[in-house]
DNA sequence: TTGATTTTTGCAACCGGTTGCAAAAAAAAT
DNA sequence: ATTTTTTTTGCAACCGGTTGCAAAAATCAA
């Protein structure tokens, strides 16, 4: 039924090892036998079984891609980049959806059963105990979009959320806003905490008192809308820094539904610069996170970790930048 | 280093077969040895290797999930549902990104190397030769969101796009529109062709002449916007049926940017009912595709195909429905 | 031509499980 | 207590590859 190494070997009149070697980069085979093997396998339509190879080599070419937010379109961009970049390197993503999962052991189990070569945790909202659990199970793990901190037990590739918070504060002040609020993502997410803390400290440093701080319950549109309604119930504000573009869109729609004009009555600054932020219905000024850089770098890192698990702990931080669009009033001259 | 069957067997004082059987549903083991095995593997932290099991059983529990559109957020909803539903059944999705891929053999290669148990092609824009190539490579394959047609060589789960096109026409006429245009997705997609053809035939049956027909070059926002600009250059229309919600949003924004009010100057009817369609910035009237039903059904089908590859060819069609929101003027009384 | 050196090859064991088969043990029937 | 039947167990082969090692073949040097 299915063509195996043995069939090819017989047809080519060589040993099984010879066939195996013909398919192994840098193995010791003469040009003559390689040609014979190639011919035979072409005629038979042979393609080697990665499963069998995995068993022998203890390498599966599978990378666990762990995510827990399938509501935010930014993650479609993330998956797109990951799948393509992994594919190009001959690796395959094994997608693990941790929405509503609370027990790290389950996920460890899943990934270990498939013997993944490495794990990339691609989210900023998963509790650190998950990546730590993978680490403890002896898998090479990289936390992409994770928190940047000293002495982290896992490799991190991401951004400096504190610096980004400060950048957001500077941007709003530069645009002349005074009554500034923060509308963050879920409060237990480290990204939210850091963005908030950088933002608040920078305002304080300029002697501007924060007008309000609210947190959305999730990184999605509905939660943004709800949080904005809560905020509107409080005192007047003239600008809001949102912890995420999607949340920001929810907030903007809530503001408009309450008769507020953007940016005349109220300014918005988002975070991420997802594709949709450029849509004219939002035209969102935002802080861009260099997603492709983070993704590529996290792949490089996890790949190198496979060959050298004891590699020195590393955190790679990429700079963010402000993207000016239409949700902030023009700069003071 | 890693705990194997043998280690557990030794510790439990039984044979390797006994351990294997303890982990196999319905195998012949006494309660006593099962307990011994459980205890030993708990103490050792054993978890069986699916790779090794796959080699022996010729079942990998991997399902190839083939997609080619990572720009349309509807696919994030699709991935979410697939990953969770597969996960619940002890299966894992192997995500294959076919953006820009033109050679079916490449994808066949990939999936065969990993010995996937089955393949779900989840897209309406992939050329049929791809799913046929999988089929020819002897993999159980289901085309979700595929074209419904007699004598299809692969199993299909989806909707009747012709009927949906007619439903769209009826809806627009019911709302009193007369100068109606069609703004489709890519013209070579079967879904586009069928929606167009059902739509046009139904208008003709009511003696309404179609005002214009244009096609977006991709199922995404930018393409929708461009196509709308093209359409605006032609004669006046008062309502548009778009072949996809995302395209529709692009078109709506283009219309608004040209000073048109929705639905007073121009009405829009979308397709899919993605989450975003309910956002107040669009509040899109649309035709709902029962995505969860299609996904669950396609999983059931591919799973049953694994055990019975010769199963009679089947096409499962789910009904669509109209979701009335705010982009069509109110019904005539 | 002969001997030394390098390259290529095949054997056989191994990766970590599953499973058909026959023997052993347990349970039921006589 | 003995025989028959049923259940449980271990042996050994197998799934489809890889790889260390020693033998064989090819190449080079003298």
mmCIF file of N, CA, C and O in Angstrom, chain A residues 247-316:
data_model
loop_
_atom_site.group_PDB
_atom_site.id
_atom_site.type_symbol
_atom_site.label_atom_id
_atom_site.label_comp_id
_atom_site.label_asym_id
_atom_site.label_seq_id
_atom_site.Cartn_x
_atom_site.Cartn_y
_atom_site.Cartn_z
ATOM 1 N N UNK A 247 -9.709 46.795 21.493
ATOM 2 C CA UNK A 247 -10.401 47.407 22.622
ATOM 3 C C UNK A 247 -10.716 48.857 22.292
ATOM 4 O O UNK A 247 -11.801 49.374 22.566
ATOM 5 N N UNK A 248 -9.752 49.487 21.661
ATOM 6 C CA UNK A 248 -9.903 50.901 21.314
ATOM 7 C C UNK A 248 -11.062 51.100 20.334
ATOM 8 O O UNK A 248 -11.816 52.068 20.438
ATOM 9 N N UNK A 249 -11.213 50.190 19.416
ATOM 10 C CA UNK A 249 -12.299 50.316 18.448
ATOM 11 C C UNK A 249 -13.648 50.192 19.151
ATOM 12 O O UNK A 249 -14.588 50.930 18.845
ATOM 13 N N UNK A 250 -13.719 49.247 20.071
ATOM 14 C CA UNK A 250 -14.944 49.132 20.865
ATOM 15 C C UNK A 250 -15.219 50.426 21.607
ATOM 16 O O UNK A 250 -16.348 50.934 21.628
ATOM 17 N N UNK A 251 -14.164 50.969 22.186
ATOM 18 C CA UNK A 251 -14.308 52.207 22.950
ATOM 19 C C UNK A 251 -14.736 53.359 22.047
ATOM 20 O O UNK A 251 -15.611 54.156 22.399
ATOM 21 N N UNK A 252 -14.124 53.436 20.875
ATOM 22 C CA UNK A 252 -14.479 54.522 19.950
ATOM 23 C C UNK A 252 -15.936 54.444 19.545
ATOM 24 O O UNK A 252 -16.641 55.455 19.514
ATOM 25 N N UNK A 253 -16.398 53.221 19.251
ATOM 26 C CA UNK A 253 -17.792 53.084 18.843
ATOM 27 C C UNK A 253 -18.726 53.458 19.990
ATOM 28 O O UNK A 253 -19.762 54.087 19.772
ATOM 29 N N UNK A 254 -18.337 53.112 21.200
ATOM 30 C CA UNK A 254 -19.162 53.495 22.356
ATOM 31 C C UNK A 254 -19.198 55.006 22.491
ATOM 32 O O UNK A 254 -20.250 55.605 22.748
ATOM 33 N N UNK A 255 -18.061 55.638 22.293
ATOM 34 C CA UNK A 255 -18.001 57.097 22.388
ATOM 35 C C UNK A 255 -18.886 57.747 21.336
ATOM 36 O O UNK A 255 -19.676 58.651 21.627
ATOM 37 N N UNK A 256 -18.754 57.265 20.103
ATOM 38 C CA UNK A 256 -19.573 57.835 19.018
ATOM 39 C C UNK A 256 -21.052 57.626 19.299
ATOM 40 O O UNK A 256 -21.866 58.520 19.061
ATOM 41 N N UNK A 257 -21.384 56.439 19.791
ATOM 42 C CA UNK A 257 -22.790 56.176 20.085
ATOM 43 C C UNK A 257 -23.318 57.126 21.160
ATOM 44 O O UNK A 257 -24.506 57.363 21.242
ATOM 45 N N UNK A 258 -22.411 57.648 21.964
ATOM 46 C CA UNK A 258 -22.816 58.625 22.972
ATOM 47 C C UNK A 258 -22.692 60.056 22.456
ATOM 48 O O UNK A 258 -22.674 61.010 23.225
ATOM 49 N N UNK A 259 -22.526 60.194 21.153
ATOM 50 C CA UNK A 259 -22.539 61.517 20.548
ATOM 51 C C UNK A 259 -21.219 62.254 20.600
ATOM 52 O O UNK A 259 -21.152 63.446 20.288
ATOM 53 N N UNK A 260 -20.173 61.576 20.960
ATOM 54 C CA UNK A 260 -18.862 62.232 21.018
ATOM 55 C C UNK A 260 -18.184 62.173 19.648
ATOM 56 O O UNK A 260 -18.223 61.149 18.979
ATOM 57 N N UNK A 261 -17.558 63.272 19.270
ATOM 58 C CA UNK A 261 -16.826 63.305 17.999
ATOM 59 C C UNK A 261 -15.354 63.035 18.249
ATOM 60 O O UNK A 261 -14.777 63.509 19.221
ATOM 61 N N UNK A 262 -14.765 62.262 17.340
ATOM 62 C CA UNK A 262 -13.343 61.920 17.430
ATOM 63 C C UNK A 262 -12.614 62.601 16.281
ATOM 64 O O UNK A 262 -13.037 62.475 15.143
ATOM 65 N N UNK A 263 -11.568 63.333 16.482
ATOM 66 C CA UNK A 263 -10.884 63.556 17.751
ATOM 67 C C UNK A 263 -11.290 64.862 18.442
ATOM 68 O O UNK A 263 -10.646 65.228 19.417
ATOM 69 N N UNK A 264 -12.349 65.544 17.952
ATOM 70 C CA UNK A 264 -12.651 66.868 18.494
ATOM 71 C C UNK A 264 -13.083 66.839 19.959
ATOM 72 O O UNK A 264 -12.585 67.588 20.786
ATOM 73 N N UNK A 265 -14.015 65.935 20.282
ATOM 74 C CA UNK A 265 -14.444 65.836 21.676
ATOM 75 C C UNK A 265 -13.512 64.963 22.507
ATOM 76 O O UNK A 265 -13.281 65.210 23.691
ATOM 77 N N UNK A 266 -13.015 63.952 21.845
ATOM 78 C CA UNK A 266 -12.186 63.010 22.592
ATOM 79 C C UNK A 266 -11.168 62.347 21.658
ATOM 80 O O UNK A 266 -11.481 62.010 20.517
ATOM 81 N N UNK A 267 -9.937 62.219 22.156
ATOM 82 C CA UNK A 267 -8.877 61.596 21.353
ATOM 83 C C UNK A 267 -8.614 60.171 21.800
ATOM 84 O O UNK A 267 -8.832 59.822 22.960
ATOM 85 N N UNK A 268 -8.162 59.362 20.845
ATOM 86 C CA UNK A 268 -7.852 57.963 21.166
ATOM 87 C C UNK A 268 -6.465 57.585 20.665
ATOM 88 O O UNK A 268 -6.075 57.949 19.558
ATOM 89 N N UNK A 269 -5.768 56.849 21.498
ATOM 90 C CA UNK A 269 -4.494 56.284 21.076
ATOM 91 C C UNK A 269 -4.532 54.786 21.347
ATOM 92 O O UNK A 269 -4.789 54.360 22.476
ATOM 93 N N UNK A 270 -4.302 54.000 20.314
ATOM 94 C CA UNK A 270 -4.396 52.546 20.462
ATOM 95 C C UNK A 270 -3.052 51.889 20.686
ATOM 96 O O UNK A 270 -2.054 52.557 20.968
ATOM 97 N N UNK A 271 -3.048 50.578 20.535
ATOM 98 C CA UNK A 271 -1.809 49.841 20.719
ATOM 99 C C UNK A 271 -1.803 48.587 19.855
ATOM 100 O O UNK A 271 -2.740 47.787 19.908
ATOM 101 N N UNK A 272 -0.763 48.429 19.063
ATOM 102 C CA UNK A 272 -0.513 47.252 18.211
ATOM 103 C C UNK A 272 -0.309 47.623 16.750
ATOM 104 O O UNK A 272 0.527 47.070 16.083
ATOM 105 N N UNK A 273 -1.167 48.511 16.258
ATOM 106 C CA UNK A 273 -1.239 48.785 14.823
ATOM 107 C C UNK A 273 -1.572 47.540 14.025
ATOM 108 O O UNK A 273 -0.795 47.088 13.186
ATOM 109 N N UNK A 274 -2.742 46.995 14.291
ATOM 110 C CA UNK A 274 -3.206 45.892 13.456
ATOM 111 C C UNK A 274 -3.672 46.450 12.117
ATOM 112 O O UNK A 274 -3.855 47.665 11.965
ATOM 113 N N UNK A 275 -3.837 45.561 11.129
ATOM 114 C CA UNK A 275 -4.268 46.017 9.802
ATOM 115 C C UNK A 275 -5.488 46.931 9.881
ATOM 116 O O UNK A 275 -5.552 47.975 9.256
ATOM 117 N N UNK A 276 -6.458 46.474 10.670
ATOM 118 C CA UNK A 276 -7.727 47.176 10.722
ATOM 119 C C UNK A 276 -7.615 48.601 11.227
ATOM 120 O O UNK A 276 -8.505 49.425 10.997
ATOM 121 N N UNK A 277 -6.554 48.893 11.931
ATOM 122 C CA UNK A 277 -6.421 50.236 12.486
ATOM 123 C C UNK A 277 -6.324 51.286 11.395
ATOM 124 O O UNK A 277 -6.615 52.454 11.617
ATOM 125 N N UNK A 278 -5.911 50.851 10.215
ATOM 126 C CA UNK A 278 -5.804 51.802 9.111
ATOM 127 C C UNK A 278 -7.130 52.003 8.383
ATOM 128 O O UNK A 278 -7.253 52.875 7.536
ATOM 129 N N UNK A 279 -8.131 51.186 8.718
ATOM 130 C CA UNK A 279 -9.430 51.320 8.059
ATOM 131 C C UNK A 279 -9.990 52.722 8.301
ATOM 132 O O UNK A 279 -9.883 53.266 9.407
ATOM 133 N N UNK A 280 -10.635 53.261 7.290
ATOM 134 C CA UNK A 280 -11.057 54.648 7.423
ATOM 135 C C UNK A 280 -12.167 54.830 8.455
ATOM 136 O O UNK A 280 -12.376 55.927 8.955
ATOM 137 N N UNK A 281 -12.866 53.747 8.798
ATOM 138 C CA UNK A 281 -13.899 53.872 9.830
ATOM 139 C C UNK A 281 -13.273 54.163 11.196
ATOM 140 O O UNK A 281 -13.938 54.660 12.098
ATOM 141 N N UNK A 282 -12.003 53.842 11.339
ATOM 142 C CA UNK A 282 -11.332 54.093 12.611
ATOM 143 C C UNK A 282 -10.142 55.031 12.445
ATOM 144 O O UNK A 282 -9.998 55.991 13.175
ATOM 145 N N UNK A 283 -9.293 54.730 11.461
ATOM 146 C CA UNK A 283 -8.155 55.579 11.173
ATOM 147 C C UNK A 283 -7.400 55.921 12.446
ATOM 148 O O UNK A 283 -7.143 57.086 12.776
ATOM 149 N N UNK A 284 -7.039 54.880 13.124
ATOM 150 C CA UNK A 284 -6.592 54.968 14.511
ATOM 151 C C UNK A 284 -5.113 55.335 14.666
ATOM 152 O O UNK A 284 -4.240 54.685 14.088
ATOM 153 N N UNK A 285 -4.870 56.355 15.440
ATOM 154 C CA UNK A 285 -3.493 56.650 15.856
ATOM 155 C C UNK A 285 -3.112 55.616 16.906
ATOM 156 O O UNK A 285 -3.884 55.353 17.821
ATOM 157 N N UNK A 286 -1.936 55.067 16.754
ATOM 158 C CA UNK A 286 -1.638 53.937 17.627
ATOM 159 C C UNK A 286 -0.139 53.736 17.806
ATOM 160 O O UNK A 286 0.661 54.392 17.131
ATOM 161 N N UNK A 287 0.203 52.861 18.703
ATOM 162 C CA UNK A 287 1.604 52.534 18.899
ATOM 163 C C UNK A 287 1.875 51.197 18.232
ATOM 164 O O UNK A 287 1.216 50.208 18.541
ATOM 165 N N UNK A 288 2.809 51.229 17.314
ATOM 166 C CA UNK A 288 3.065 50.013 16.546
ATOM 167 C C UNK A 288 4.028 49.092 17.262
ATOM 168 O O UNK A 288 5.095 49.484 17.709
ATOM 169 N N UNK A 289 3.611 47.854 17.312
ATOM 170 C CA UNK A 289 4.444 46.796 17.840
ATOM 171 C C UNK A 289 5.043 46.063 16.632
ATOM 172 O O UNK A 289 4.320 45.703 15.722
ATOM 173 N N UNK A 290 6.346 45.842 16.612
ATOM 174 C CA UNK A 290 6.955 45.227 15.427
ATOM 175 C C UNK A 290 6.722 43.717 15.394
ATOM 176 O O UNK A 290 7.648 42.921 15.565
ATOM 177 N N UNK A 291 5.473 43.341 15.148
ATOM 178 C CA UNK A 291 5.063 41.942 15.196
ATOM 179 C C UNK A 291 5.933 41.005 14.350
ATOM 180 O O UNK A 291 6.367 39.964 14.856
ATOM 181 N N UNK A 292 6.198 41.337 13.091
ATOM 182 C CA UNK A 292 7.003 40.406 12.295
ATOM 183 C C UNK A 292 8.386 40.167 12.893
ATOM 184 O O UNK A 292 8.872 39.026 12.916
ATOM 185 N N UNK A 293 9.005 41.211 13.400
ATOM 186 C CA UNK A 293 10.320 41.045 14.013
ATOM 187 C C UNK A 293 10.254 40.093 15.199
ATOM 188 O O UNK A 293 11.097 39.217 15.371
ATOM 189 N N UNK A 294 9.240 40.283 16.006
ATOM 190 C CA UNK A 294 9.095 39.453 17.195
ATOM 191 C C UNK A 294 8.900 37.992 16.799
ATOM 192 O O UNK A 294 9.513 37.082 17.360
ATOM 193 N N UNK A 295 8.082 37.784 15.813
ATOM 194 C CA UNK A 295 7.784 36.420 15.388
ATOM 195 C C UNK A 295 9.011 35.743 14.811
ATOM 196 O O UNK A 295 9.379 34.628 15.216
ATOM 197 N N UNK A 296 9.661 36.413 13.869
ATOM 198 C CA UNK A 296 10.855 35.829 13.263
ATOM 199 C C UNK A 296 11.910 35.548 14.318
ATOM 200 O O UNK A 296 12.529 34.469 14.336
ATOM 201 N N UNK A 297 12.088 36.498 15.197
ATOM 202 C CA UNK A 297 13.111 36.339 16.213
ATOM 203 C C UNK A 297 12.774 35.179 17.155
ATOM 204 O O UNK A 297 13.662 34.422 17.563
ATOM 205 N N UNK A 298 11.509 35.037 17.478
ATOM 206 C CA UNK A 298 11.138 33.956 18.397
ATOM 207 C C UNK A 298 11.338 32.599 17.742
ATOM 208 O O UNK A 298 11.695 31.626 18.409
ATOM 209 N N UNK A 299 11.146 32.542 16.445
ATOM 210 C CA UNK A 299 11.391 31.276 15.747
ATOM 211 C C UNK A 299 12.881 30.958 15.757
ATOM 212 O O UNK A 299 13.290 29.845 16.101
ATOM 213 N N UNK A 300 13.688 31.952 15.401
ATOM 214 C CA UNK A 300 15.141 31.738 15.430
ATOM 215 C C UNK A 300 15.575 31.228 16.794
ATOM 216 O O UNK A 300 16.351 30.291 16.916
ATOM 217 N N UNK A 301 15.034 31.873 17.795
ATOM 218 C CA UNK A 301 15.466 31.543 19.147
ATOM 219 C C UNK A 301 15.075 30.116 19.518
ATOM 220 O O UNK A 301 15.885 29.344 20.036
ATOM 221 N N UNK A 302 13.862 29.753 19.229
ATOM 222 C CA UNK A 302 13.425 28.407 19.626
ATOM 223 C C UNK A 302 14.180 27.354 18.823
ATOM 224 O O UNK A 302 14.530 26.287 19.346
ATOM 225 N N UNK A 303 14.482 27.660 17.580
ATOM 226 C CA UNK A 303 15.240 26.715 16.762
ATOM 227 C C UNK A 303 16.640 26.519 17.317
ATOM 228 O O UNK A 303 17.133 25.391 17.428
ATOM 229 N N UNK A 304 17.259 27.602 17.698
ATOM 230 C CA UNK A 304 18.620 27.455 18.220
ATOM 231 C C UNK A 304 18.593 26.762 19.580
ATOM 232 O O UNK A 304 19.540 26.086 19.968
ATOM 233 N N UNK A 305 17.476 26.920 20.268
ATOM 234 C CA UNK A 305 17.323 26.273 21.572
ATOM 235 C C UNK A 305 17.225 24.758 21.438
ATOM 236 O O UNK A 305 17.602 24.010 22.356
ATOM 237 N N UNK A 306 16.711 24.316 20.324
ATOM 238 C CA UNK A 306 16.558 22.878 20.124
ATOM 239 C C UNK A 306 17.928 22.203 20.123
ATOM 240 O O UNK A 306 18.110 21.143 20.714
ATOM 241 N N UNK A 307 18.883 22.857 19.481
ATOM 242 C CA UNK A 307 20.213 22.269 19.417
ATOM 243 C C UNK A 307 21.049 22.564 20.655
ATOM 244 O O UNK A 307 22.024 21.881 20.930
ATOM 245 N N UNK A 308 20.674 23.600 21.351
ATOM 246 C CA UNK A 308 21.469 23.992 22.506
ATOM 247 C C UNK A 308 20.552 24.417 23.652
ATOM 248 O O UNK A 308 20.361 25.603 23.913
ATOM 249 N N UNK A 309 19.984 23.423 24.327
ATOM 250 C CA UNK A 309 18.965 23.702 25.353
ATOM 251 C C UNK A 309 19.520 24.513 26.525
ATOM 252 O O UNK A 309 18.763 25.180 27.220
ATOM 253 N N UNK A 310 20.829 24.451 26.691
ATOM 254 C CA UNK A 310 21.402 25.124 27.855
ATOM 255 C C UNK A 310 21.831 26.555 27.557
ATOM 256 O O UNK A 310 22.465 27.210 28.375
ATOM 257 N N UNK A 311 21.531 26.991 26.349
ATOM 258 C CA UNK A 311 21.815 28.355 25.921
ATOM 259 C C UNK A 311 21.468 29.376 27.019
ATOM 260 O O UNK A 311 20.455 29.237 27.705
ATOM 261 N N UNK A 312 22.285 30.377 27.123
ATOM 262 C CA UNK A 312 22.058 31.379 28.171
ATOM 263 C C UNK A 312 20.696 32.053 27.980
ATOM 264 O O UNK A 312 20.287 32.351 26.864
ATOM 265 N N UNK A 313 20.032 32.247 29.087
ATOM 266 C CA UNK A 313 18.706 32.874 29.068
ATOM 267 C C UNK A 313 18.803 34.233 28.376
ATOM 268 O O UNK A 313 19.756 34.973 28.560
ATOM 269 N N UNK A 314 17.796 34.506 27.580
ATOM 270 C CA UNK A 314 17.879 35.699 26.744
ATOM 271 C C UNK A 314 16.526 36.393 26.712
ATOM 272 O O UNK A 314 15.493 35.738 26.658
ATOM 273 N N UNK A 315 16.524 37.711 26.711
ATOM 274 C CA UNK A 315 15.292 38.436 26.419
ATOM 275 C C UNK A 315 15.588 39.397 25.290
ATOM 276 O O UNK A 315 16.546 40.150 25.347
ATOM 277 N N UNK A 316 14.785 39.317 24.252
ATOM 278 C CA UNK A 316 15.006 40.179 23.093
ATOM 279 C C UNK A 316 13.882 41.195 23.012
ATOM 280 O O UNK A 316 12.708 40.833 22.924
#
